[in-house]
Amino acid sequence: MASLSGLCSSSPSLKPKAPITTTKPLGSIRRESVTFPSRLSSRSLSLVQTQSVARDISAELSSANDGVLKKVQRGLETDPRELWKRYVDWLYQHKELGLYLDVSRIGFSEDFVAEMEPRFQEAFKAMEELEKGAIANPDEGRMVGHYWLRNAELAPTSFLRKQIENTLDAVCNFADEVISGKIKPPTSPEGRFTSILSIGIGGSALGPQFVAEALAPDNPPLKIRFIDNTDPGGIDHQIARLGPELASTLVIVISKSGGTPETRNGLLEVQKAFRETGLDFAKQGVAITQENSLLDNTARIEGWLARFPMFDWVGGRTSEMSAVGLLPAALQGIDIREMLAGASLMDEANRTTVLRNNPAALLALCWYWASDGIGSKDMVVLPYKDSLLLFSRYLQQLVMESLGKEFDLNGNRVNQGLTVYGNKGSTDQHAYIQQLRDGVHNFFVTFIEVLRDRPPGHDWELEPGVTCGDYLFGMLQGTRSALYANNRESITVTVQDVTPRSVGALVSLYERAVGIYASLVNINAYHQPGVEAGKKAAGEVLALQKRVLQVLNEASCKEPVEPLTLDEVAERCHASKDIEMIYKIIAHMAANDRALIAEGSCGSPRSIKVFLGECNVELYA
Ligand SMILES: O=P(O)(O)OC[C@H]1O[C@H](O)[C@H](O)[C@@H](O)[C@@H]1O
């Protein structure tokens, strides 16, 4: 049986060779303490006025930081020679990965770095303890082990090591056997699986979606589609686009908790489609979830094709290197061992306690400086590469669900966070870069630069000496310069090409930067209490809907029909304070033919005639 070449072959161990890193790749320019003359544009207020305004702002910020490091006054270097020195002095290069990190366009001072040094050392220590198996998620009493997924030997026990290794082997073997046709659907003209339908949401979707967009070949062994919401229209659309191919579709249901409503609804809708097509879902269903979760037990009892474990010490937003990300990727012909190797090499690089040589720490330093350690500026993520389009959506969850917290670890209300948005360049230059360049200064940019434009030998000059890729390169550099010229800061992460290895490295880089930054601002990056609040409120709406339906049905079945006012419905639901929600519930039902709204005096909330099935109930305030 042909196995995927290289995909899951017994490649060398994932243990990284010591990567060669240097912060001084371009000659031995002596590092000088770079000063930042506060040069201000001639258009601004007079220097005196501006400085006093800046002092006020600075004072405000430092008081807002409540004892957090005193913010030094900000001024960006503009002298090209000095900027070049800064670029060289601070450039981080991971030679083996071919990944560079340029932080020279973030205006932190040497003093600032020196003041932050002790806190970085604490953060490095906390990260070391985390990797050794400390309870780094104290609110949930859990370890945080996503780094162990790419180097199982780091896991604190042999049991965990075996779990990680066995799961990776199981993923590889299963993917090989599906692609080779050894595992196939019961009834399909092609005699093999041709598609994947992934059902999951949040961390059970965003990583697989990002990686599919970034790395899936043009003609993958299995094409992937996603149902990542409980929108019936979206579900219908995906099922309709599959059409008869449903018979050769592998349905992967991903949910760490095994109980997320949106995912469960997607599963039930797809199982209905299978029933209506006369297909046996169990023969084409795969579950990726925690052992003994509701989903795991369902899959086991119903005899689904396969089940893969998720571990409680891997969070949804850091699960791309677990079966959650690895199985969909492997089924698309993506070399997952290369993805793991890239992440492992970047992990290793981020274990140094020398700030300047630690790319994740450099990112955290920039985030802290640029957003004053309180999220005062948003992070605009701009990959200048179509295939990295979903990187910012992936980072939205990784960064904002980790850092967006109400309380710090000491119980102080901090309302922390770092807002992430962006799509891709140069496309976004034709959407919102105008505001970034000239408008409200509430952001810093992270450019993701990919040096390789096309595979070797495929380039083409659309004008003498110029290719499409040159334009893309020029647009990135031009935007970076234009923003900086107007005092807008930016970071540039450069990779040679979009490969499993570089994608793995990017995932690792940002996972670690979030962890280090969380230490700097003293919050738990690994729980998500705010999400529970939303889930609970949704449950309450559905419970109220059931009560409303019951009241309306009772009223509509009386002879003659008993007209009720909205207040009376609310009263009978014992929910008088929820009258607005009751109106919305009825309006939603009516809009979906589960109740017909015949125009009352004006169809306003004050006079609604609701037909429930054959009866009608006149509701008016
Ligand atoms: O994987 P599941 O348990 O279905 O959870 C899916 C998502 O649900 C919530 O939104 C959590 O905040 C996310 O971190 C998680 O990724």
XYZ file of C-alpha atoms and ligand atoms in Angstrom:
637
model
C 0.000 0.000 0.000
C 1.561 3.273 -1.119
C 2.034 5.524 1.829
C 2.244 9.270 1.423
C 5.790 10.120 0.482
C 7.325 12.108 3.256
C 4.030 12.925 4.889
C 4.238 10.464 7.682
C 7.322 8.543 6.739
C 9.635 7.800 9.601
C 11.345 11.116 9.303
C 14.128 11.985 11.725
C 13.033 12.641 15.253
C 11.358 15.935 15.867
C 14.034 16.856 18.372
C 15.423 20.062 16.891
C 19.079 20.445 16.067
C 20.394 23.477 17.911
C 19.318 26.214 15.511
C 21.886 28.776 14.507
C 20.541 32.108 15.535
C 22.190 35.437 15.568
C 21.065 38.948 16.127
C 23.947 40.410 14.239
C 23.672 38.884 10.757
C 24.827 41.847 8.787
C 28.234 42.762 10.106
C 29.434 43.728 13.495
C 28.037 47.203 13.839
C 28.649 48.126 17.438
C 25.402 48.497 19.271
C 24.979 52.100 20.417
C 22.284 53.218 22.707
C 19.990 54.606 20.108
C 18.302 57.825 21.140
C 15.024 58.999 19.739
C 14.986 62.753 19.130
C 11.410 63.836 19.484
C 11.168 65.176 15.956
C 7.695 66.357 15.163
C 6.187 67.166 11.799
C 6.065 70.864 10.907
C 2.302 70.557 10.593
C 1.928 69.773 14.235
C 1.381 72.262 17.010
C 4.352 74.291 18.101
C 7.029 72.185 19.676
C 6.380 73.576 23.124
C 2.658 72.946 22.921
C 3.187 69.456 21.534
C 5.696 68.552 24.167
C 3.345 69.683 26.913
C 0.523 67.704 25.283
C 2.858 64.706 24.991
C 3.835 65.123 28.630
C 0.172 65.140 29.629
C -0.508 62.050 27.540
C 2.554 60.357 28.922
C 1.567 61.245 32.469
C -1.944 59.991 31.776
C -0.607 56.717 30.387
C 1.751 56.158 33.255
C -1.009 56.795 35.775
C -3.306 54.557 33.718
C -0.678 51.875 34.026
C -0.976 52.036 37.791
C 2.580 51.325 38.737
C 3.258 49.593 35.472
C 6.524 50.748 33.981
C 6.651 54.504 33.583
C 6.128 55.143 29.897
C 8.982 57.025 28.345
C 8.021 59.763 25.940
C 7.737 58.330 22.440
C 9.673 59.620 19.458
C 10.612 57.539 16.439
C 14.027 57.577 14.835
C 13.935 59.179 11.398
C 17.572 59.448 10.407
C 18.107 56.731 7.716
C 21.604 55.860 8.915
C 20.399 55.546 12.496
C 17.420 53.470 11.340
C 19.712 51.161 9.414
C 21.831 50.705 12.546
C 18.674 49.977 14.526
C 17.512 47.504 11.893
C 20.829 45.638 11.965
C 21.194 45.827 15.704
C 17.764 44.402 16.523
C 17.206 42.068 13.558
C 16.511 38.530 14.712
C 17.343 35.711 12.286
C 16.610 32.034 12.639
C 18.892 30.774 9.905
C 17.678 27.199 9.861
C 14.057 28.269 9.550
C 14.866 31.229 7.323
C 12.643 33.346 9.538
C 13.539 36.948 10.337
C 11.954 39.327 12.830
C 12.406 43.083 12.328
C 11.361 45.168 15.326
C 13.293 48.287 14.299
C 10.118 50.216 13.431
C 8.815 49.895 16.970
C 10.163 52.808 18.961
C 11.128 51.198 22.267
C 14.225 52.648 23.896
C 17.157 50.849 25.460
C 16.004 52.228 28.811
C 12.621 50.642 28.284
C 14.217 47.304 27.454
C 16.397 47.546 30.535
C 13.413 48.346 32.725
C 11.478 45.390 31.280
C 14.376 42.924 31.610
C 13.496 41.638 35.114
C 9.931 40.985 34.051
C 11.089 39.095 31.011
C 13.290 36.933 33.189
C 10.260 36.175 35.331
C 8.275 35.376 32.184
C 11.025 33.045 30.932
C 11.028 31.287 34.292
C 7.242 30.899 34.225
C 7.428 29.492 30.696
C 10.107 27.018 31.777
C 7.888 25.850 34.649
C 4.934 25.618 32.278
C 6.842 23.329 29.953
C 7.839 21.178 32.924
C 4.177 20.581 33.713
C 3.289 23.302 36.225
C -0.384 24.188 36.661
C -0.052 27.187 34.360
C -3.813 27.520 34.015
C -4.669 28.063 37.688
C -8.294 29.017 37.124
C -9.016 25.589 35.657
C -6.292 23.740 37.567
C -4.721 22.507 34.357
C -1.283 22.055 32.898
C -0.554 23.763 29.576
C 1.074 21.298 27.252
C 0.746 22.364 23.615
C 4.548 22.659 23.329
C 4.854 18.964 24.174
C 2.901 18.112 21.008
C 5.939 18.886 18.846
C 8.533 17.406 21.164
C 6.958 14.645 23.223
C 10.110 14.217 25.268
C 9.260 17.502 26.996
C 6.089 15.985 28.464
C 6.384 15.558 32.239
C 5.438 11.877 32.294
C 6.053 8.855 30.099
C 2.291 8.308 29.955
C 1.777 11.718 28.321
C 4.723 11.096 26.017
C 3.155 7.857 24.822
C -0.240 9.521 24.374
C 1.319 12.184 22.150
C 3.395 9.744 20.111
C 0.588 7.220 19.718
C -1.872 9.884 18.591
C 0.552 11.237 15.994
C 1.170 7.749 14.639
C -2.574 7.024 14.581
C -3.217 10.260 12.665
C -0.516 9.441 10.126
C -1.634 5.875 9.639
C -5.298 6.799 9.306
C -4.531 9.552 6.780
C -2.297 7.205 4.782
C -4.993 4.546 4.660
C -7.749 6.987 3.677
C -5.658 8.520 0.906
C -4.481 5.158 -0.385
C -8.091 3.949 -0.460
C -7.576 1.203 2.075
C -10.152 2.977 4.222
C -13.012 3.959 1.965
C -16.672 4.942 2.078
C -19.227 2.128 1.767
C -20.874 3.460 -1.381
C -18.991 5.822 -3.626
C -18.370 5.765 -7.373
C -14.785 6.863 -6.818
C -14.218 3.968 -4.392
C -12.339 6.307 -2.071
C -12.872 9.411 0.072
C -12.564 12.580 -1.998
C -13.678 15.262 0.479
C -13.522 16.264 4.110
C -16.371 18.061 5.834
C -14.979 19.482 9.079
C -17.547 20.427 11.723
C -16.172 22.506 14.579
C -15.938 26.075 15.826
C -13.352 28.375 17.446
C -10.105 26.551 18.052
C -11.716 23.477 16.504
C -11.958 25.299 13.190
C -9.682 28.346 12.939
C -6.377 26.447 12.938
C -7.498 23.883 10.358
C -8.984 26.681 8.232
C -5.794 28.766 8.385
C -3.589 25.784 7.528
C -5.859 24.577 4.716
C -5.787 28.029 3.119
C -2.034 28.308 3.616
C -0.810 24.852 2.687
C -3.367 22.713 0.867
C -2.114 21.813 -2.623
C -4.195 22.906 -5.628
C -5.377 19.307 -6.066
C -5.329 17.745 -2.608
C -6.097 14.056 -2.057
C -9.207 15.245 -0.185
C -10.701 18.722 -0.568
C -11.838 20.259 2.718
C -14.936 22.247 3.582
C -15.952 23.657 6.934
C -19.156 23.997 8.875
C -18.096 26.344 11.692
C -21.386 27.841 12.769
C -25.020 27.035 13.582
C -26.318 29.035 10.643
C -28.745 26.776 8.761
C -28.000 28.713 5.568
C -24.292 28.035 5.873
C -24.855 24.374 6.655
C -27.219 23.965 3.696
C -24.707 25.700 1.440
C -21.895 23.314 2.322
C -24.089 20.251 1.959
C -25.475 21.539 -1.347
C -21.968 22.166 -2.684
C -20.999 18.614 -1.795
C -24.058 17.224 -3.567
C -23.574 13.587 -4.534
C -19.998 13.841 -3.273
C -21.493 13.444 0.209
C -21.135 9.720 -0.438
C -17.346 10.083 -0.586
C -17.013 12.673 2.168
C -15.245 12.015 5.434
C -17.004 14.012 8.144
C -14.640 15.075 10.928
C -16.426 16.407 14.006
C -14.060 18.371 16.237
C -14.904 19.514 19.731
C -12.613 19.390 22.723
C -15.508 19.677 25.199
C -17.688 17.494 23.010
C -20.686 19.622 23.882
C -20.429 22.919 21.990
C -23.980 23.677 20.735
C -22.964 24.977 17.312
C -20.895 21.872 16.591
C -23.585 19.524 17.876
C -26.171 21.280 15.672
C -23.882 20.953 12.648
C -23.510 17.246 13.351
C -27.256 16.695 13.687
C -27.934 18.604 10.447
C -25.306 16.618 8.538
C -26.536 13.321 9.956
C -30.017 14.313 8.721
C -28.558 14.901 5.246
C -26.928 11.461 5.385
C -30.235 9.848 6.381
C -32.096 11.611 3.605
C -29.479 10.375 1.119
C -29.619 6.823 2.415
C -26.024 6.953 3.656
C -24.730 5.466 6.897
C -23.089 8.368 8.739
C -21.163 6.142 11.139
C -19.230 4.680 8.198
C -17.998 8.156 7.272
C -17.781 9.869 10.653
C -14.644 10.703 12.646
C -14.588 12.372 16.076
C -11.756 14.419 17.565
C -12.618 15.159 21.177
C -11.696 14.504 24.785
C -12.132 10.912 25.874
C -15.567 10.210 27.383
C -16.978 13.534 26.238
C -20.571 13.483 24.952
C -19.208 13.483 21.403
C -16.714 10.715 22.168
C -19.382 8.514 23.706
C -21.760 9.196 20.810
C -19.082 8.245 18.277
C -18.153 5.130 20.237
C -21.747 3.954 20.750
C -22.722 4.667 17.139
C -19.574 2.932 15.867
C -18.077 5.802 13.888
C -15.130 5.133 11.589
C -12.503 6.573 13.965
C -11.968 8.625 17.097
C -8.893 10.689 18.013
C -8.228 12.159 21.469
C -7.890 15.771 22.541
C -6.149 16.393 25.841
C -7.361 18.660 28.624
C -3.894 20.249 28.734
C -4.259 21.561 25.167
C -6.507 24.572 24.741
C -8.694 24.995 21.667
C -6.740 28.010 20.468
C -3.449 26.156 20.788
C -4.591 22.837 19.327
C -3.343 23.162 15.738
C -0.434 20.798 16.485
C -2.792 18.200 18.000
C -5.078 15.848 16.083
C -7.384 18.858 15.615
C -5.016 20.387 13.091
C -2.892 17.408 12.127
C -5.616 15.070 10.889
C -7.316 17.506 8.463
C -3.890 18.662 7.257
C -2.577 15.137 6.687
C -5.714 14.190 4.750
C -5.022 17.116 2.423
C -1.525 15.829 1.719
C 0.210 18.401 3.937
C 3.459 17.197 5.541
C 2.454 17.404 9.193
C 5.816 16.205 10.471
C 7.362 19.217 8.753
C 4.780 21.439 10.465
C 5.709 19.914 13.808
C 9.420 20.267 13.037
C 9.034 23.967 12.249
C 7.140 24.534 15.475
C 9.686 22.536 17.439
C 12.616 24.535 16.056
C 10.861 27.798 16.892
C 10.013 26.497 20.369
C 13.680 25.751 20.917
C 14.671 29.226 19.773
C 12.191 30.732 22.208
C 13.718 28.982 25.204
C 16.695 31.334 25.358
C 16.566 33.819 28.211
C 18.470 36.410 26.209
C 15.697 38.774 25.228
C 17.353 39.953 22.010
C 17.759 36.359 20.828
C 14.223 35.313 21.722
C 11.806 36.148 18.871
C 8.663 35.523 20.909
C 9.986 37.780 23.651
C 10.819 40.455 21.081
C 7.229 40.319 19.854
C 5.933 40.584 23.424
C 8.263 43.554 24.023
C 6.872 45.300 20.942
C 3.278 44.592 21.916
C 3.867 45.946 25.403
C 5.606 49.084 24.149
C 3.151 49.764 21.330
C 0.001 49.199 23.363
C 1.346 50.493 26.728
C 0.838 47.100 28.299
C -2.909 47.794 28.391
C -3.971 47.141 24.811
C -4.178 50.865 24.023
C -3.422 50.138 20.367
C -4.737 47.404 18.072
C -2.508 44.934 16.252
C -3.187 45.003 12.530
C -1.912 41.777 10.971
C -1.036 42.167 7.306
C 0.388 39.145 5.526
C 1.428 40.148 2.005
C 0.539 36.669 0.725
C -2.888 35.412 -0.313
C -2.332 31.981 1.193
C -1.882 33.559 4.655
C -5.243 35.314 4.454
C -6.668 33.506 7.475
C -3.640 34.046 9.704
C -5.185 37.141 11.279
C -8.455 35.328 11.977
C -6.445 32.532 13.581
C -4.509 35.097 15.646
C -7.714 36.832 16.694
C -8.663 33.842 18.783
C -5.133 32.971 19.897
C -4.366 36.534 21.031
C -7.720 37.950 22.090
C -9.125 34.866 23.806
C -5.824 34.515 25.680
C -5.197 38.158 26.610
C -8.721 39.579 26.756
C -9.279 39.075 30.484
C -11.155 41.035 33.158
C -8.935 40.136 36.112
C -5.232 39.555 36.550
C -3.763 36.698 38.561
C -3.969 38.794 41.747
C -7.694 39.429 41.273
C -7.292 43.057 40.167
C -9.759 44.222 37.533
C -7.554 45.011 34.534
C -9.746 44.434 31.468
C -6.653 43.421 29.538
C -6.385 42.553 25.875
C -4.847 43.197 22.494
C -7.184 43.652 19.539
C -6.257 41.905 16.313
C -7.599 42.520 12.846
C -6.416 42.489 9.222
C -6.687 40.411 6.089
C -3.887 40.630 3.528
C -1.751 43.021 1.574
C -1.701 44.625 -0.829
C -5.493 44.092 -0.975
C -6.132 45.882 2.314
C -4.338 48.957 0.992
C -7.489 49.478 -1.042
C -9.759 49.182 1.944
C -8.639 50.710 5.237
C -4.950 51.630 4.964
C -6.099 55.207 4.303
C -7.219 55.424 7.926
C -4.060 53.744 9.146
C -1.855 56.196 7.272
C -3.721 59.439 7.984
C -6.441 58.744 10.495
C -6.761 57.824 14.123
C -3.476 56.495 15.459
C -4.794 53.538 17.436
C -2.811 50.637 16.044
C 0.533 49.160 15.147
C 1.056 46.835 12.191
C 2.578 43.401 11.886
C 3.641 42.713 8.318
C 4.161 39.104 7.323
C 6.594 39.071 4.404
C 7.106 36.006 2.210
C 10.205 36.320 0.064
C 9.475 33.556 -2.463
C 6.870 34.790 -4.965
C 6.470 31.695 -7.110
C 8.076 28.250 -7.334
C 11.492 28.353 -9.027
C 11.273 28.738 -12.796
C 7.688 29.952 -12.738
C 8.300 33.667 -12.522
C 7.292 35.997 -15.335
C 8.127 39.625 -16.024
C 4.980 41.542 -16.790
C 7.160 44.479 -17.724
C 10.926 44.593 -18.307
C 12.607 43.526 -15.079
C 9.431 43.591 -13.026
C 7.164 40.778 -11.863
C 3.883 40.676 -9.972
C 5.814 39.654 -6.913
C 7.980 42.754 -7.215
C 4.831 44.826 -6.998
C 3.727 42.935 -3.908
C 7.157 43.439 -2.345
C 7.087 47.107 -3.259
C 3.611 47.568 -1.827
C 4.645 46.038 1.484
C 7.818 48.092 1.764
C 6.037 51.213 0.585
C 3.250 50.817 3.106
C 5.720 50.140 5.892
C 7.666 53.294 4.999
C 4.584 55.449 4.516
C 3.179 54.425 7.870
C 6.471 54.951 9.639
C 6.918 58.356 8.034
C 3.712 59.313 9.780
C 4.843 57.946 13.132
C 3.022 54.598 12.748
C 4.983 51.681 14.162
C 5.289 48.223 12.653
C 6.870 44.814 13.061
C 7.899 42.674 10.082
C 8.074 38.888 10.246
C 9.777 37.455 7.169
C 9.726 33.853 5.966
C 11.304 32.470 2.807
C 8.157 30.705 1.625
C 4.832 29.392 2.908
C 5.672 25.801 3.779
C 4.567 23.390 6.506
C 7.792 24.222 8.322
C 7.348 28.000 8.182
C 3.656 27.752 9.108
C 4.558 25.565 12.071
C 7.158 28.125 13.099
C 4.670 31.002 12.852
C 2.134 29.136 14.993
C 4.803 28.430 17.610
C 6.137 32.007 17.513
C 2.761 33.524 18.318
C 1.696 30.897 20.847
C 4.852 31.652 22.806
C 4.620 35.433 22.386
C 1.110 35.339 23.833
C 2.317 33.267 26.774
C 5.232 35.591 27.508
C 3.086 38.717 27.114
C 0.497 37.252 29.485
C 3.236 36.900 32.104
C 4.287 40.508 31.563
C 0.743 41.696 32.282
C 0.165 39.034 34.946
C -2.895 37.282 33.511
C -3.924 33.687 32.870
C -3.692 33.216 29.106
C -5.187 29.743 29.141
C -8.818 30.020 30.245
C -11.836 31.765 28.729
C -14.416 32.641 31.382
C -16.080 35.283 29.230
C -17.145 32.744 26.626
C -19.147 30.825 29.213
C -21.241 33.928 29.935
C -22.348 34.109 26.307
C -23.115 30.394 26.162
C -25.215 30.658 29.352
C -27.197 33.630 28.028
C -27.933 31.789 24.770
C -29.286 28.897 26.790
C -31.607 31.258 28.653
C -33.014 32.652 25.384
C -33.788 29.155 24.141
C -35.426 28.247 27.448
C -37.591 31.376 27.237
C -38.510 30.509 23.648
C -39.842 27.158 24.788
C -42.016 28.868 27.401
C -43.318 31.373 24.854
C -44.241 28.608 22.435
C -46.071 26.755 25.161
C -48.074 29.851 26.177
C -48.979 30.715 22.582
C -49.974 27.164 21.767
C -52.221 26.989 24.818
C -53.853 30.304 23.872
C -54.182 29.414 20.194
C -55.866 26.128 20.860
C -58.761 27.671 22.803
C -62.104 28.149 21.097
C -62.352 30.982 20.271
C -58.665 31.719 20.167
C -57.674 33.706 23.254
C -56.013 36.952 22.141
C -53.054 37.798 24.369
C -51.090 40.964 24.789
C -47.291 40.803 24.843
C -47.529 41.655 28.539
C -49.863 38.712 29.104
C -47.495 36.373 27.235
C -44.636 37.678 29.348
C -46.684 37.250 32.509
C -47.648 33.671 31.624
C -43.982 32.947 30.920
C -43.189 34.427 34.331
C -40.796 36.686 32.435
C -42.353 40.142 32.486
C -38.927 41.781 32.430
C -38.132 39.914 29.191
C -40.939 41.388 27.101
C -38.521 42.695 24.465
C -36.864 39.301 24.116
C -40.313 37.692 23.872
C -41.182 40.059 21.042
C -37.903 39.190 19.275
C -38.508 35.469 19.736
C -41.973 35.710 18.199
C -40.707 37.885 15.353
C -37.926 35.375 14.609
C -40.373 32.494 14.608
C -42.765 34.403 12.383
C -39.937 35.199 9.946
C -39.357 31.486 9.602
C -42.923 30.435 9.011
C -43.248 28.946 12.418
C -45.689 31.684 13.103
C -47.265 34.051 10.613
C -47.404 37.714 11.397
C -50.442 39.259 9.766
C -50.206 42.987 9.727
C -51.784 44.401 12.876
C -52.407 48.155 12.944
C -48.874 48.736 11.693
C -46.958 45.509 12.236
C -45.208 47.235 15.099
C -44.428 45.468 18.369
C -47.607 46.994 19.653
C -49.936 44.997 17.463
C -48.932 41.628 16.178
C -51.313 38.944 15.034
C -49.388 35.722 15.261
C -50.622 32.608 13.536
C -49.260 29.486 15.176
C -49.928 26.707 12.764
C -53.658 26.698 11.933
C -54.657 28.949 14.802
C -53.889 32.581 15.250
C -53.269 34.599 18.367
C -53.626 38.345 18.254
C -50.900 40.009 20.320
C -51.008 43.684 20.995
C -49.394 45.722 23.718
O -13.578 22.550 20.820
P -14.816 22.928 21.586
O -14.860 22.367 22.966
O -16.059 22.632 20.801
O -14.755 24.509 21.805
C -14.756 25.369 20.694
C -14.449 26.763 21.222
O -15.449 27.029 22.221
C -15.270 28.205 22.977
O -15.546 29.294 22.178
C -13.877 28.364 23.544
O -13.747 29.659 24.095
C -12.829 28.163 22.477
O -11.538 28.235 23.052
C -13.042 26.828 21.814
O -12.077 26.655 20.801
